[in-house]
Each structure stands twice: as structure tokens, then as C-alpha cells.
CSV table of C-alpha atoms in Angstrom, one decimal:
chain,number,residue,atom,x,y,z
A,1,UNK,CA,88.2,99.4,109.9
A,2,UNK,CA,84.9,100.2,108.4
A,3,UNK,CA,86.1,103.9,107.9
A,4,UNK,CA,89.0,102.3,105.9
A,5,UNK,CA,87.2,100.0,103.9
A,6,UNK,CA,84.9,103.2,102.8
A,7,UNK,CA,87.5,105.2,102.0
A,8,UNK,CA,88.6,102.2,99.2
A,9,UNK,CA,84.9,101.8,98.1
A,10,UNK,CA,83.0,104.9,98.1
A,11,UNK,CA,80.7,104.1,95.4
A,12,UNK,CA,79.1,101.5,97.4
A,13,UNK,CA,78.8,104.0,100.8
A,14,UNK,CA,76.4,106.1,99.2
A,15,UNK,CA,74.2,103.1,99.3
A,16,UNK,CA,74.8,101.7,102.8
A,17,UNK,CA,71.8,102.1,105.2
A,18,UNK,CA,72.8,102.3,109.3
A,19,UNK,CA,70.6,99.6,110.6
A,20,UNK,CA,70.0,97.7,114.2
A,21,UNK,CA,69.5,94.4,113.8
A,22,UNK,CA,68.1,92.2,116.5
A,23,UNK,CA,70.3,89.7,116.7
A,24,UNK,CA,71.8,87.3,119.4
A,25,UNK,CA,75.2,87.0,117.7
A,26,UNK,CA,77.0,89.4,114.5
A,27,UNK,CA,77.1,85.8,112.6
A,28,UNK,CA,73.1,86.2,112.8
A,29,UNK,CA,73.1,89.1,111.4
A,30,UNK,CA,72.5,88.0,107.8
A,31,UNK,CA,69.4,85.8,108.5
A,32,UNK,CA,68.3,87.7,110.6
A,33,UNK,CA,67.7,90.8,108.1
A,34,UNK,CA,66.7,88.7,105.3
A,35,UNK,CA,70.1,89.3,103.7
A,36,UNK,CA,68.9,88.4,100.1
A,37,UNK,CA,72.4,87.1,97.9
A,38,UNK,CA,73.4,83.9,95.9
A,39,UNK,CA,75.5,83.3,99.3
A,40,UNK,CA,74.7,79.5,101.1
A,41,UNK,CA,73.4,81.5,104.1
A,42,UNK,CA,72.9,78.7,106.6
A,43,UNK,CA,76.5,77.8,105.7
A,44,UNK,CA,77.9,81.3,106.1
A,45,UNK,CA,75.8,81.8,108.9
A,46,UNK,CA,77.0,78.7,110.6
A,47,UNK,CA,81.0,79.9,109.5
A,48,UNK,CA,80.7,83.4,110.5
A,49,UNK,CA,79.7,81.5,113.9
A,50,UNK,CA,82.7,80.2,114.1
A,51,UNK,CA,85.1,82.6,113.3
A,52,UNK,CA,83.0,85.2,115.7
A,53,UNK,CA,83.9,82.5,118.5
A,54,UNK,CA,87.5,81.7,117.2
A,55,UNK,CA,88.5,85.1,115.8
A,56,UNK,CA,86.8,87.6,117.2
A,57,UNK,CA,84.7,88.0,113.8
A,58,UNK,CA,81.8,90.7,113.4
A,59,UNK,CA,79.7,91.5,110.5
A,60,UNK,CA,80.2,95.1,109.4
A,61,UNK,CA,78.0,95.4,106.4
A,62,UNK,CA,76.2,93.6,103.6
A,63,UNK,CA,76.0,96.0,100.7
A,64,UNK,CA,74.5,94.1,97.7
A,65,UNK,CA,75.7,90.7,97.3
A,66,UNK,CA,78.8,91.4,99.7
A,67,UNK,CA,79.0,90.4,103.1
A,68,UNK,CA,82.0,92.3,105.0
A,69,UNK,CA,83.4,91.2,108.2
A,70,UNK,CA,86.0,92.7,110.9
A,71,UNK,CA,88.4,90.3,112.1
A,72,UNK,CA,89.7,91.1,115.8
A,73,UNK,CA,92.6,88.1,115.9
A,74,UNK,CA,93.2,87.0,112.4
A,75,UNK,CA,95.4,84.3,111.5
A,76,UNK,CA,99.0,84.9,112.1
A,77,UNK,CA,100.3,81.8,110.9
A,78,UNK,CA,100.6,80.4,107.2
A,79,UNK,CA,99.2,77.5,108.7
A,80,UNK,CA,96.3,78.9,110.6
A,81,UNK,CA,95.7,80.9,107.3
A,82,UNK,CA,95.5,78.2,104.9
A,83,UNK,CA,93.0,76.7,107.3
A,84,UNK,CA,91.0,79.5,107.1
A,85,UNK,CA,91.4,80.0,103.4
A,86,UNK,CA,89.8,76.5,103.1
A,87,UNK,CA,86.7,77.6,105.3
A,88,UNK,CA,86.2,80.5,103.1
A,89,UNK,CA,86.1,78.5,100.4
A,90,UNK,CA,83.2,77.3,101.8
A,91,UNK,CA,81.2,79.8,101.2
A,92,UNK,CA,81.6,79.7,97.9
A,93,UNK,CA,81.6,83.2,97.3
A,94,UNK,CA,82.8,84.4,94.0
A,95,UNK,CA,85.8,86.7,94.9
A,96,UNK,CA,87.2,83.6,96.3
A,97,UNK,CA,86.7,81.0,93.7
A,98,UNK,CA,86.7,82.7,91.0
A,99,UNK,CA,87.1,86.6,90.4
A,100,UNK,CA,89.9,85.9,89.9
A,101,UNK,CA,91.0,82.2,90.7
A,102,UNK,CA,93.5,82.8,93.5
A,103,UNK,CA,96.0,79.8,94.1
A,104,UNK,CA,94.7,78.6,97.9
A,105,UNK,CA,98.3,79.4,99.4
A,106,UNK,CA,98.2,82.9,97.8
A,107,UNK,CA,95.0,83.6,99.0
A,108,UNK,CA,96.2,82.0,102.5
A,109,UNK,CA,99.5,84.4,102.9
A,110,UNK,CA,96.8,87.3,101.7
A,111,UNK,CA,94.8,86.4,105.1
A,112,UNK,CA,97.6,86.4,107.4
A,113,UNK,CA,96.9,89.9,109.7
A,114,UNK,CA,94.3,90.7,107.8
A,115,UNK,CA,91.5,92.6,109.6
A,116,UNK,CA,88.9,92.7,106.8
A,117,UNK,CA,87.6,89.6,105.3
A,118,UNK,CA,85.3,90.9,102.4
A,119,UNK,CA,82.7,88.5,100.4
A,120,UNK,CA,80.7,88.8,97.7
A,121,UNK,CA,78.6,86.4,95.0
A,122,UNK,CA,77.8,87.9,91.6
């Protein structure tokens, strides 16, 4: 997953670090390293808890102000997926609110099998 998400972004690889983070969960992760964005980080923190526990969710990398995640059971429902669109507007992170504005259904139906969830706050 991360190999594919490299391949589409290989700009931002050259500036990805391998690091081992001592952290009792993946949803700790960005605390945990200080993770430095415009990103509500109790509230993601507290989310990414979640989906770890409902989804099988890990952190895979946070490179700059994005935050990308690997999703082991995403939704496979629209209605499962509009759920979850809803929770990740909770995070308030840019690419979903606003870069662009995505209707919530579109964005929902985008969600559906999706094994990468990716986040980022300008």
C-alpha cells in the first residue's frame, strides 16, 4: 500500500524519514512524535483510535502536514461509508473540506474499498 502511494507521490518520498516510534497503538503515533500540523491532534488521535479498533486502521506516514493511513477492512457499504465520511470530517483536514469541496455522498462512494485514507491541513 505504502509502495503504491509512493509510486503516485514521489516528490514527497524523497523527504520521508523511516522512523520507530514508541507507541502503544498506530493511532498514537502522531502525538507521540510530536507530529507538528494545523491537524486537531487529540481529535485525530482519538479518531484514528477508532478506526484502528473498527477498521483495522494504521498510520503509514506523516509527511508535512499529511497524515496517511492504511485501512485493512474499509467500508463496503454506502452506508458504512457516509458514516465514515462524517468522522473524517472531523478532522477537519483540508482535502476534505475544502481542497476541493467534495459533496459528503461523493466523498462517501469515494471511501467505499478504499485502502488508503490520506489527510492533510494546509
Amino acid at each position: 500500500m505504502f509502495a503504491q502511494w509512493a509510486a503516485d507521490n514521489p516528490d514527497q518520498v524523497s523527504r520521508c524519514h523511516l522512523a520507530l516510534v514508541a507507541a502503544d497503538r498506530s493511532a498514537d503515533i502522531p502525538a507521540v512524535m510530536g507530529w507538528d500540523a494545523d491537524a486537531p491532534l487529540a481529535l485525530l488521535c482519538s479518531l484514528l483510535r477508532s478506526w484502528e479498533d473498527r477498521f483495522g486502521a494504521r498510520v503509514l506516514a506523516a509527511v508535512g502536514s499529511t497524515v496517511h493511513v492504511s485501512v485493512a477492512h474499509p467500508p463496503r457499504t454506502g452506508e458504512q461509508a457516509l458514516h465514515i465520511a462524517l468522522e473524517h470530517v472531523l478532522t477537519t483536514a483540508d482535502n476534505v473540506i475544502k481542497d476541493p469541496p467534495t459533496p459528503c455522498p461523493d466523498y462517501a462512494a469515494s471511501l467505499i474499498d478504499n485502502n488508503l485514507w490520506s489527510f492533510w491541513w494546509d
